[in-house]
C-alpha positions in Angstrom: -15.4 39.6 19.7 -14.2 38.0 22.9 -16.6 35.7 23.0 -15.6 34.3 19.9 -11.9 34.9 19.8 -12.6 32.2 23.5 -14.6 29.6 22.4 -11.7 28.8 18.6 -8.9 28.9 21.5 -10.9 26.0 23.5 -11.7 24.6 20.5 -7.6 24.8 19.9 -7.5 23.3 22.6 -9.9 20.8 23.0 -8.3 19.5 19.3 -4.8 20.2 20.4 -5.1 17.4 23.2 -6.9 15.4 20.9 -4.0 14.9 18.4 -1.4 14.7 21.6 -3.7 11.3 22.8 -3.9 9.9 19.6 -0.1 10.6 19.2 1.0 8.1 22.4 0.9 5.7 20.5 2.7 6.4 18.0 5.5 7.1 20.1 6.0 3.7 21.3 7.9 2.7 18.8 10.0 6.0 18.0 11.3 5.8 22.2 11.1 1.2 23.1 13.1 1.0 19.6 15.8 2.6 21.7 15.4 1.1 24.6 17.2 -2.0 25.5 14.9 -2.6 28.9 11.6 -1.6 26.6 8.9 -2.6 28.5 4.9 -1.3 26.6 5.3 1.8 28.9 5.6 5.0 26.6 8.7 6.8 28.5 12.3 7.7 27.6 15.1 5.3 27.7 17.5 5.5 30.6 20.1 4.6 28.5 19.1 5.7 24.7 20.4 2.9 23.0 20.7 1.7 18.8 21.1 -1.9 20.2 18.0 -3.3 18.8 18.4 -2.2 15.7 21.8 -3.6 15.1 20.6 -7.2 17.3 17.9 -8.0 14.3 20.1 -6.8 11.5 23.0 -8.4 12.7 21.4 -12.1 13.5 19.5 -12.1 9.9 15.7 -11.9 11.6 15.2 -8.9 9.0 17.0 -9.0 5.7 14.9 -12.5 4.2 11.8 -11.6 5.2 12.3 -7.5 4.2 13.8 -9.7 0.9 10.8 -11.2 0.3 8.2 -8.9 1.1 10.0 -6.0 -1.0 9.8 -8.7 -4.0 6.1 -9.0 -3.7 5.7 -5.5 -2.7 7.5 -3.9 -6.5 6.2 -6.8 -8.3 3.0 -5.9 -7.7 2.9 -2.5 -8.2 4.8 -2.5 -11.4 2.3 -5.3 -13.0 -0.9 -3.3 -11.6 1.0 0.0 -12.4 1.2 -1.5 -15.9 -1.8 -4.1 -16.3 -4.2 -1.1 -15.0 -3.2 1.3 -17.3 -3.4 -1.1 -20.6 -7.3 -2.4 -19.2 -8.4 1.2 -18.2 -7.0 2.9 -21.4 -9.9 1.3 -24.0 -12.7 1.2 -21.8 -12.0 5.4 -21.2 -11.2 6.8 -24.8 -13.5 4.0 -27.0 -16.6 3.3 -26.8 -17.9 -0.1 -27.3 -20.7 -3.0 -26.5 -20.9 -3.6 -23.2 -18.1 -1.4 -21.9 -21.2 -0.1 -18.9 -21.4 -3.7 -18.0 -18.1 -4.2 -17.7 -17.6 -1.4 -15.5 -20.2 -2.0 -13.2 -18.8 -6.1 -13.5 -15.0 -4.1 -12.4 -16.6 -2.1 -9.7 -17.9 -5.4 -7.7 -14.9 -7.1 -8.0 -13.3 -4.1 -6.5 -15.7 -4.4 -3.3 -15.4 -8.2 -3.1 -13.7 -9.2 0.4 -10.5 -11.5 -0.2 -10.2 -13.3 2.4 -14.1 -14.9 1.0 -11.7 -16.1 -1.5 -8.6 -17.4 0.1 -10.2 -20.4 0.5 -11.1 -21.9 -3.6 -8.1 -19.9 -4.2 -5.6 -22.2 -2.5 -7.7 -25.6 -3.3 -6.9 -23.7 -7.5 -3.1 -22.9 -6.3 -3.0 -27.2 -5.3 -4.0 -28.1 -8.6 -1.7 -25.6 -9.8 1.7 -26.2 -7.9 1.6 -22.1 -7.0 1.0 -22.5 -3.2 4.5 -21.7 -0.8 5.7 -19.8 -4.0 6.5 -15.9 -4.1 4.7 -16.0 -7.5 1.9 -17.4 -6.2 1.1 -14.9 -3.9 2.1 -11.8 -5.9 -0.3 -13.5 -9.0 -2.7 -13.0 -5.7 -2.2 -9.9 -5.3 -1.8 -8.5 -8.3 -5.4 -10.1 -9.4 -7.1 -8.7 -5.8 -5.7 -5.0 -6.9 -6.7 -4.7 -10.8 -10.5 -3.8 -10.3 -10.1 -0.8 -8.0 -6.6 0.3 -9.8 -8.6 -0.6 -13.3 -11.5 2.0 -12.3 -9.1 4.5 -10.7 -6.8 4.6 -13.8 -9.7 5.2 -15.9 -10.7 8.5 -14.4 -7.3 9.4 -13.9 -6.7 8.9 -17.9 -10.7 10.0 -18.0 -9.5 13.9 -17.3 -6.7 13.5 -20.0 -8.1 16.0 -22.7 -8.4 13.6 -26.2 -7.7 16.1 -28.2 -4.2 16.1 -26.6 -3.9 12.4 -28.6 -4.8 13.8 -31.0 -3.3 16.1 -32.1 -0.3 14.1 -31.4 -1.8 12.0 -34.0 -1.7 14.4 -36.2 1.8 15.1 -35.9 2.9 11.2 -36.8 2.5 9.4 -33.5 1.1 6.4 -33.1 -1.6 5.5 -30.4 1.2 3.3 -27.9 3.7 6.6 -28.6 0.8 9.8 -27.7 -0.1 7.2 -24.8 3.4 7.1 -23.5 4.6 10.3 -24.3 1.2 12.9 -24.1 -1.0 10.9 -21.5 1.2 9.3 -19.2 3.0 11.5 -18.5 -0.2 13.8 -17.6 -1.7 11.0 -14.9 1.7 10.9 -13.6 -0.6 11.9 -10.1 -3.1 9.5 -11.0 -0.3 6.3 -11.5 1.4 7.2 -7.9 -1.7 6.9 -6.5 -2.4 3.1 -8.0 1.2 2.5 -7.8 1.6 3.1 -3.7 -1.5 1.8 -3.0 -1.1 -1.8 -4.7 2.5 -1.2 -3.1 1.2 -1.2 0.5 -1.3 -3.4 -0.2 1.0 -5.5 -1.0 4.3 -4.8 1.4 1.0 -4.7 4.9 -0.5 -8.2 3.8 -0.3 -10.8 6.6 -3.1 -13.1 6.2 -2.5 -13.7 2.1 0.5 -15.5 2.6 -0.2 -16.7 6.2 -1.9 -19.1 4.3 -0.2 -19.8 0.8 3.5 -20.0 2.0 4.1 -23.3 4.1 8.5 -22.2 4.3 9.0 -19.7 6.9 13.0 -18.9 4.4 10.0 -16.9 2.1 8.2 -15.5 5.2 7.6 -12.0 4.1 8.4 -9.2 7.4 4.4 -9.1 7.6 4.4 -12.4 8.8 8.3 -12.8 9.8 7.0 -10.1 12.6 5.6 -12.8 14.9 9.0 -14.6 15.6 9.1 -11.6 18.6 6.5 -12.8 20.3 8.1 -15.9 22.6 6.8 -18.7 24.3 4.5 -17.5 28.2 3.9 -14.6 25.8 7.7 -13.2 26.1 7.9 -10.7 24.3 11.0 -8.8 23.5 9.8 -5.4 22.9 12.6 -3.2 22.4 13.3 -5.8 18.5 9.9 -5.4 18.0 10.0 -1.6 18.8 12.7 -1.8 16.0 11.4 -3.8 14.2 8.4 -2.7 13.5 10.0 1.2 12.3 12.1 -0.6 9.9 8.6 -2.1 8.1 7.3 1.1 8.0 10.3 2.9 6.6 9.3 1.7 3.2 5.7 2.9 3.0 6.7 6.3 4.7 9.9 6.6 2.1 8.0 6.0 -0.7 5.1 8.3 0.0 7.4 10.7 0.9 9.2 10.7 -2.5 5.3 11.0 -4.5 3.4 12.5 -2.5 3.7 16.1 -4.4 2.1 14.1 -7.1 0.2 11.6 -4.5 -2.3 14.8 -2.9 -2.9 15.9 -6.6 -4.2 12.3 -7.8 -6.2 11.8 -4.8 -8.5 14.3 -5.8 -8.2 13.6 -9.0 -9.3 10.3 -8.4 -12.6 11.5 -6.6 -13.1 14.3 -8.9 -13.8 11.4 -11.8 
């Protein structure tokens, strides 16, 4: 008994040390953001201050790129949730010819490397005059997120008993009404998963906006963060850390709001 308790204690101490080791890099942006003389060292500032936040919020570095990121991420999230739901519903509820082939095609499309599509996409965007537009970037985000989102949403819809819809139809509800009032509320965890995943994919994407957007006023926060890297390797670490903290805030806030649905949605998607 003593030996088992000793082994458990040693394991817990080891895991705690490993956790603290991985926590150190996460402490750097927190501490550096309130340190006017921040360096790469992880240390408590001698005189904690919000000067870094004040500077980046008042010099116009934050608002325009964050606004662009918000437009792209929220638009992508809304469109992906709506389109994936409309596409997944018939795949979940109806049987038709080539359904399995279509599902395999969706699964294959979700596994395609996005970066491999950028070059032909850029040529197409030049023809359609979508280069250097937020609409073009949003369309790319939506198209790249839809295959996996459709697959996820179908699994969530499969978990909703078909008898509930039949009961709604007997009560006089249309197919669309039953979908809105019966199916979607039950699928709230799954919808939250798709929403958070599509939002984060658009919010954190760097390469696609870098390629498609050429005007500095249209740059999102993921690209604009490189303005803190000056010439000859000079970096304002305090302002960079403050910018990174603000950049992470929307994603953390969104996950916090839907966290109680998110865990249920992940488990439901994996079971499907």
